[in-house]
PDB file of C-alpha atoms in Angstrom:
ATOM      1  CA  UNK A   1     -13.516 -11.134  -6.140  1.00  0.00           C
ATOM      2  CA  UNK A   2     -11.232  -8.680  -4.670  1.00  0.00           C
ATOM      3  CA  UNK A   3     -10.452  -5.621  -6.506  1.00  0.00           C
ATOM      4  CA  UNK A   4      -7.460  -3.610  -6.983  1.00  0.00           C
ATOM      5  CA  UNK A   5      -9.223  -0.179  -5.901  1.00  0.00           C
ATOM      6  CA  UNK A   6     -10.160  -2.027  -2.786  1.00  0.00           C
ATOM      7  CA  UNK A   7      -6.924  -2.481  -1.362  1.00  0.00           C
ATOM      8  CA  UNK A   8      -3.720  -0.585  -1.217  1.00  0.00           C
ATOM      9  CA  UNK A   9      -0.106  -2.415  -1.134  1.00  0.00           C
ATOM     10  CA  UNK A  10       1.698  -2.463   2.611  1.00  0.00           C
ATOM     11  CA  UNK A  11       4.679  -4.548   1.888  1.00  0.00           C
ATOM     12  CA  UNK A  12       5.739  -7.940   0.166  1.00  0.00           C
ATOM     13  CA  UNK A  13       6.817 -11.410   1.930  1.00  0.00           C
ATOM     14  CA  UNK A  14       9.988 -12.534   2.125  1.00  0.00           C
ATOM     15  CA  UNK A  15      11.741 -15.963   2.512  1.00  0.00           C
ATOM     16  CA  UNK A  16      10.026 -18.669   5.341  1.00  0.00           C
ATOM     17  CA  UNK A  17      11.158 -18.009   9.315  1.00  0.00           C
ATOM     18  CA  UNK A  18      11.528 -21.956  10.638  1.00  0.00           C
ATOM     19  CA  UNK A  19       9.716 -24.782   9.073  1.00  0.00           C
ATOM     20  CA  UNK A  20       6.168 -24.539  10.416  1.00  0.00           C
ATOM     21  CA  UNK A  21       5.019 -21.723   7.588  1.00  0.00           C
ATOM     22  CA  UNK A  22       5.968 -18.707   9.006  1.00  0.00           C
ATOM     23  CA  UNK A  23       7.026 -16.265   6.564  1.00  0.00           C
ATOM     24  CA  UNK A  24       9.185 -12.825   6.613  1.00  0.00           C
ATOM     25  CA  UNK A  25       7.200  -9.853   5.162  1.00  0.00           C
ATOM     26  CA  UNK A  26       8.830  -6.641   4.479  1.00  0.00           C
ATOM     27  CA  UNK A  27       6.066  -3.533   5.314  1.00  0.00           C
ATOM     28  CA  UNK A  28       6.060  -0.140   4.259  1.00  0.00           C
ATOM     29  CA  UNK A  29       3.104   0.944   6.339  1.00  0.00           C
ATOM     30  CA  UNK A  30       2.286   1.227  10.002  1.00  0.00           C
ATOM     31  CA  UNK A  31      -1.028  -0.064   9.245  1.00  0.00           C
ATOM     32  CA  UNK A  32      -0.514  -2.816  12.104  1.00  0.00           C
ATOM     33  CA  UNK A  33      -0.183  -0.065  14.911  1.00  0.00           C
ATOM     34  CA  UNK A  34      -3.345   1.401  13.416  1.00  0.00           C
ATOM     35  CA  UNK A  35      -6.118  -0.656  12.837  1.00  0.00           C
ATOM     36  CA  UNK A  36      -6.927  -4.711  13.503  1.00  0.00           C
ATOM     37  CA  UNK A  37      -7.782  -7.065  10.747  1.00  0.00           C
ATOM     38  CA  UNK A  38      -8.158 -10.614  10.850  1.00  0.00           C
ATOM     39  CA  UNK A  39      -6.809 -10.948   6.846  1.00  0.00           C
ATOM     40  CA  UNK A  40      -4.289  -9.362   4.767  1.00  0.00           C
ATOM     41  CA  UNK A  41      -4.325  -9.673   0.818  1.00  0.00           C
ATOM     42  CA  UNK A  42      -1.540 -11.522  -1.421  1.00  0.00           C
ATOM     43  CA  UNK A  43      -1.537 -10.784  -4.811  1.00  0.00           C
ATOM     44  CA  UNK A  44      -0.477 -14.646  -6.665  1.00  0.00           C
ATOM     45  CA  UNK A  45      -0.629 -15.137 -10.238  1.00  0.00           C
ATOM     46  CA  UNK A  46      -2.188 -11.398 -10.790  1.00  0.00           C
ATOM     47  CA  UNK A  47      -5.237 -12.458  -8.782  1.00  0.00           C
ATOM     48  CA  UNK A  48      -6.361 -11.014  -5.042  1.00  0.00           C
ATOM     49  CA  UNK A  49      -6.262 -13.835  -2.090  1.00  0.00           C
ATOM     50  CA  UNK A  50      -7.121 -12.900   0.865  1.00  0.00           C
ATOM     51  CA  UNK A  51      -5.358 -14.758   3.591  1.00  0.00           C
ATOM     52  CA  UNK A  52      -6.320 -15.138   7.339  1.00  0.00           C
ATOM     53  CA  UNK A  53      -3.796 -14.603   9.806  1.00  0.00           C
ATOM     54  CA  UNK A  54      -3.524 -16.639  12.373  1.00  0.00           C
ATOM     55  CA  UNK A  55      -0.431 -14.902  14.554  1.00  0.00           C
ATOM     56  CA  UNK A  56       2.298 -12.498  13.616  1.00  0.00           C
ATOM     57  CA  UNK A  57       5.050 -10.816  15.334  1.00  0.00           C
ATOM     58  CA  UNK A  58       7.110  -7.595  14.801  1.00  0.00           C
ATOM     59  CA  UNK A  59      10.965  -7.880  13.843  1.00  0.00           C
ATOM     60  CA  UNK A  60      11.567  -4.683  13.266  1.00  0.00           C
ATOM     61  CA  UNK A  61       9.588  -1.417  12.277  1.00  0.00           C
ATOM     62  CA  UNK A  62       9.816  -2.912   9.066  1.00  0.00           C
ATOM     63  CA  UNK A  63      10.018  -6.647   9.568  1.00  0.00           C
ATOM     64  CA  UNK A  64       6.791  -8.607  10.547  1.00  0.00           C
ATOM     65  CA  UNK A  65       7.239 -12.570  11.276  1.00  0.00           C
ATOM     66  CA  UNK A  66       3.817 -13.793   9.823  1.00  0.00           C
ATOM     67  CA  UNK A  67       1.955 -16.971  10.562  1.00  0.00           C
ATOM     68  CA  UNK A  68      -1.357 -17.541   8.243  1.00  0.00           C
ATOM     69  CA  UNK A  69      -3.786 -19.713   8.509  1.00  0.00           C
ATOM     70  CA  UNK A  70      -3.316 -23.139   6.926  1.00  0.00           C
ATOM     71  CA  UNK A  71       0.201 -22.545   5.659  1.00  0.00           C
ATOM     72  CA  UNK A  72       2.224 -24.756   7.973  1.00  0.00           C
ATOM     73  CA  UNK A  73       5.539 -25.839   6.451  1.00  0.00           C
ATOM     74  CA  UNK A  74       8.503 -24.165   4.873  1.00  0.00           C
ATOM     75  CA  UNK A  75       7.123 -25.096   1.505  1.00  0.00           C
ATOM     76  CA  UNK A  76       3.348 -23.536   1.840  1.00  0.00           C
ATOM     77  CA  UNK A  77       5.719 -20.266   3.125  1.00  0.00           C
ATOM     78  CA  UNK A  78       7.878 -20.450  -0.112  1.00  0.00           C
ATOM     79  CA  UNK A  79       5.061 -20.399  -2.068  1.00  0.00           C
ATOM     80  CA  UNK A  80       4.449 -17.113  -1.027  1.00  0.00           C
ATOM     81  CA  UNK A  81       7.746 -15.791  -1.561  1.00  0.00           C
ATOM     82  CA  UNK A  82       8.086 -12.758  -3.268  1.00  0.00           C
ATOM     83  CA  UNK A  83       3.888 -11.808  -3.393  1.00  0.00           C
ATOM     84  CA  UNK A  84       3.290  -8.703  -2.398  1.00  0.00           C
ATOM     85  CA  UNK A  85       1.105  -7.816   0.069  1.00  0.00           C
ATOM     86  CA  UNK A  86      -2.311  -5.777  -0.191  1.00  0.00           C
ATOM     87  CA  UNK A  87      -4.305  -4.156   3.222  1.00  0.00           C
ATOM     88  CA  UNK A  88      -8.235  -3.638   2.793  1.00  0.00           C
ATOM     89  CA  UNK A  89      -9.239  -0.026   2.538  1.00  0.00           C
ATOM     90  CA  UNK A  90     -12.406  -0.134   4.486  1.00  0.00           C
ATOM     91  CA  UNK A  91     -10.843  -1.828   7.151  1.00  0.00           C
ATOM     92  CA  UNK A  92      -8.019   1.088   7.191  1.00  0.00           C
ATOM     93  CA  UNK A  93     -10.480   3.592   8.260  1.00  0.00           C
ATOM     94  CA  UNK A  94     -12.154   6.382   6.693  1.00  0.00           C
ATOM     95  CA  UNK A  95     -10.285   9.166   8.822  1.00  0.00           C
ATOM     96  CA  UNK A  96      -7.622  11.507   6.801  1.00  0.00           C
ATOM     97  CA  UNK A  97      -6.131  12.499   9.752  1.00  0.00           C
ATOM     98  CA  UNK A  98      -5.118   8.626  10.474  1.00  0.00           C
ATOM     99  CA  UNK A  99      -4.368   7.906   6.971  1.00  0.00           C
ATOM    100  CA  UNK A 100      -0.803   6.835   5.095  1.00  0.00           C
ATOM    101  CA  UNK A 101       0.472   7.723   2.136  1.00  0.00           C
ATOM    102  CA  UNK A 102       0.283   4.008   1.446  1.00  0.00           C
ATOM    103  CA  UNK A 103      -3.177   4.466   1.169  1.00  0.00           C
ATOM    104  CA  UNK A 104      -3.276   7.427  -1.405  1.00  0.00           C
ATOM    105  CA  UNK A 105      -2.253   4.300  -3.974  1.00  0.00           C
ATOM    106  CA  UNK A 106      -4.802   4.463  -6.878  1.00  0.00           C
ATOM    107  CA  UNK A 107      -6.049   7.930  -6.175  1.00  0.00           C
ATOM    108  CA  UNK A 108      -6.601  10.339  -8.842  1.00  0.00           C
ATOM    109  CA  UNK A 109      -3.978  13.800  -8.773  1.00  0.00           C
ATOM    110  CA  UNK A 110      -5.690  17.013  -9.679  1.00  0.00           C
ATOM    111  CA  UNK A 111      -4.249  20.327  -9.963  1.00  0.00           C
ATOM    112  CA  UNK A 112      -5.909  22.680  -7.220  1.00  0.00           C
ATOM    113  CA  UNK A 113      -5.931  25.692  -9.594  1.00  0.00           C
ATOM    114  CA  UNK A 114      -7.060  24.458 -12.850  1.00  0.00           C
ATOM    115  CA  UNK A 115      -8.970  21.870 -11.322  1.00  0.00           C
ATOM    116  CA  UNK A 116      -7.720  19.270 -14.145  1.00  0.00           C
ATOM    117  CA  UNK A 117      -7.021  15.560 -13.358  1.00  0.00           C
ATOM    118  CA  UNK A 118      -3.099  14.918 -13.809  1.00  0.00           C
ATOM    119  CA  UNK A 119      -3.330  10.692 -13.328  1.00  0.00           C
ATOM    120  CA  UNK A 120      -3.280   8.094 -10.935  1.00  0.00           C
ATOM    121  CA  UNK A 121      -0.451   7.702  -8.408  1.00  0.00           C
ATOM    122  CA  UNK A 122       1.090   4.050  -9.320  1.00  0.00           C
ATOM    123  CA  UNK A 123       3.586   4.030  -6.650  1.00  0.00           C
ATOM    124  CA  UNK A 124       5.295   5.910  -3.213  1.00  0.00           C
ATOM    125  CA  UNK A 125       9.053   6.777  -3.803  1.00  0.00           C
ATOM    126  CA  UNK A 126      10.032   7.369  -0.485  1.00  0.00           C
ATOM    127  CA  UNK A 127      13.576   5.836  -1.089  1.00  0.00           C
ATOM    128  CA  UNK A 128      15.210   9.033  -0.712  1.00  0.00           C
ATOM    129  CA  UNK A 129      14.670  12.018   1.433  1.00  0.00           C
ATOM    130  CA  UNK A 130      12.056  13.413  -0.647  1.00  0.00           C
ATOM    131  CA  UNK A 131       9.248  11.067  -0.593  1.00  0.00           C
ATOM    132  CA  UNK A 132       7.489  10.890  -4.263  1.00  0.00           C
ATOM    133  CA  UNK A 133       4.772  10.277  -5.717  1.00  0.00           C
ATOM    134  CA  UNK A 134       4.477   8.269  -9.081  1.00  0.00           C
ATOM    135  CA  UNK A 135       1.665   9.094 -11.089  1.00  0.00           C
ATOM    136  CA  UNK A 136       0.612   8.022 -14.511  1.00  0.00           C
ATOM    137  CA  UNK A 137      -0.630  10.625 -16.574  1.00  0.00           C
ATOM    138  CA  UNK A 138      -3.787  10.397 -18.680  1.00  0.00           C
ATOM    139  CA  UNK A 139      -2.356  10.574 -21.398  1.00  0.00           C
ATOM    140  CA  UNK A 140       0.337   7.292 -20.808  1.00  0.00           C
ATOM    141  CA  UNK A 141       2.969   9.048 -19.057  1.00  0.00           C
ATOM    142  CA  UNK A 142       4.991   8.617 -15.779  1.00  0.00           C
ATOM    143  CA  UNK A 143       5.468  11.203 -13.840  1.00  0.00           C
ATOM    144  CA  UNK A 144       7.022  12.101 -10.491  1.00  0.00           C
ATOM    145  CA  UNK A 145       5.600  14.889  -7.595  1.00  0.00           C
ATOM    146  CA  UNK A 146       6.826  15.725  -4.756  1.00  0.00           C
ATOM    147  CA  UNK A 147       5.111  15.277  -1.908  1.00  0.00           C
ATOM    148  CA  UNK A 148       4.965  18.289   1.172  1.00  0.00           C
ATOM    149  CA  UNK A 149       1.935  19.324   3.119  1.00  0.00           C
ATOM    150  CA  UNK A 150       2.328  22.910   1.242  1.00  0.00           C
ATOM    151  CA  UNK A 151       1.135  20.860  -2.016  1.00  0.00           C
ATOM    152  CA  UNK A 152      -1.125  18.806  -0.937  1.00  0.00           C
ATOM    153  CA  UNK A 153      -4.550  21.226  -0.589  1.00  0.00           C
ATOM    154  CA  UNK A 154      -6.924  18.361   0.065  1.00  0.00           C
ATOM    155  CA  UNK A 155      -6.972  14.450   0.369  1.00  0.00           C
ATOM    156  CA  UNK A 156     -10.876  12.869  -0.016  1.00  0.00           C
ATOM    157  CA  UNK A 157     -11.226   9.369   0.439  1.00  0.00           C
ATOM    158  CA  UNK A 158     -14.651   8.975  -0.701  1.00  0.00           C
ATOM    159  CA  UNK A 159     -14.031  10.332  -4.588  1.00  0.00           C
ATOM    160  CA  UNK A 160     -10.198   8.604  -3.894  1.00  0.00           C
ATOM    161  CA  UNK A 161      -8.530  11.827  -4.911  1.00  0.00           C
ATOM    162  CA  UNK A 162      -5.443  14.134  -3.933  1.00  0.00           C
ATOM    163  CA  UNK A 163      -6.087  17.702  -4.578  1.00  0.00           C
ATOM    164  CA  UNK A 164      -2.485  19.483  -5.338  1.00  0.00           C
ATOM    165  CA  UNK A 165      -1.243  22.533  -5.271  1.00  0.00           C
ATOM    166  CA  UNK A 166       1.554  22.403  -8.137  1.00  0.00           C
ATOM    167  CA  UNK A 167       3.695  25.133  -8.841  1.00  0.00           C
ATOM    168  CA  UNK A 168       3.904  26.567 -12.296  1.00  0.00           C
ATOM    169  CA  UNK A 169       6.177  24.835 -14.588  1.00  0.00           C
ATOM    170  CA  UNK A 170       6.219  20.959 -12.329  1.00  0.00           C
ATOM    171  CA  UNK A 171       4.447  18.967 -14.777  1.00  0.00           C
ATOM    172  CA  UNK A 172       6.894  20.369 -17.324  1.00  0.00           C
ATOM    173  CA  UNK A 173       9.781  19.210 -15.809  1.00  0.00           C
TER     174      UNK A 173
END
């Protein structure tokens, strides 16, 4: 079984391309330029599938035509409409320097100088010009940080955790 702390989510597929199960998917990552897997990870029904890929093609930066194994009409590419769409950690590499903030999905915030674990970051807001992180609190909240290489003290993949350096007063706002 595949497990939500094993992956990290890249994107989410669109409507079919043609009729012989090619599918749209919309990515938010560059993972493609960085790494080569043979699977990527649809999340159906709240349960991890990995599926194999058999040929894919860019559109766009953000646009990948994608053909997967033993999906090969319109309808099997429907199906998948609207899943999103999951990378494998250990095949993204172990290297901070290489990493996205895609990846930092599921790692634990903690405040550089009191050394206390804020929460989880849920999701990447980088719909505006300042890129965001969503995290959800410890104790049930949601809360948004911004995201600059002056606050961010330390990223360690192993322990999954962003160490921050928040100013006074952020967490209050």
């Amino acid at each position: 079984m595949i497990r939500k702390e094993s992956v990290y989510r890249i994107g989410k597929v669109g409507k079919p391309h043609g009729y012989k199960g090619e599918t749209t998917i919309y990515i938010t990552d560059d993972v493609f330029d960085r790494t080569d897997a043979q699977y990527l990870v649809l999340e159906i029904d709240g349960i991890l599938v990995p599926f194999f890929m058999e040929e894919y093609r860019f559109r766009s930066d953000t646009t990948v035509i994608m053909k997967f194994c033993d999906v090969d009409t319109e309808d099997g590419a429907r199906r998948l409409t609207g899943c999103d769409v999951y990378f494998p950690r250990e095949i993204a590499g172990e290297s901070d320097d290489e990493m996205s903030l895609a990846q930092i999905q599921q790692f634990t915030v903690v405040d550089a100088n009191t050394h206390k674990e804020i929460g989880k970051i849920i999701a990447i807001d980088d719909s505006t010009a300042n890129t965001l992180l969503e995290v959800s609190t410890n104790e049930g909240d949601s809360i948004l940080i911004p995201v600059h290489d002056n606050l961010i003290a330390n990223i360690d993949v192993k322990t999954m955790t962003v160490t921050m350096l928040l100013p006074e007063g952020l967490l209050e706002l």
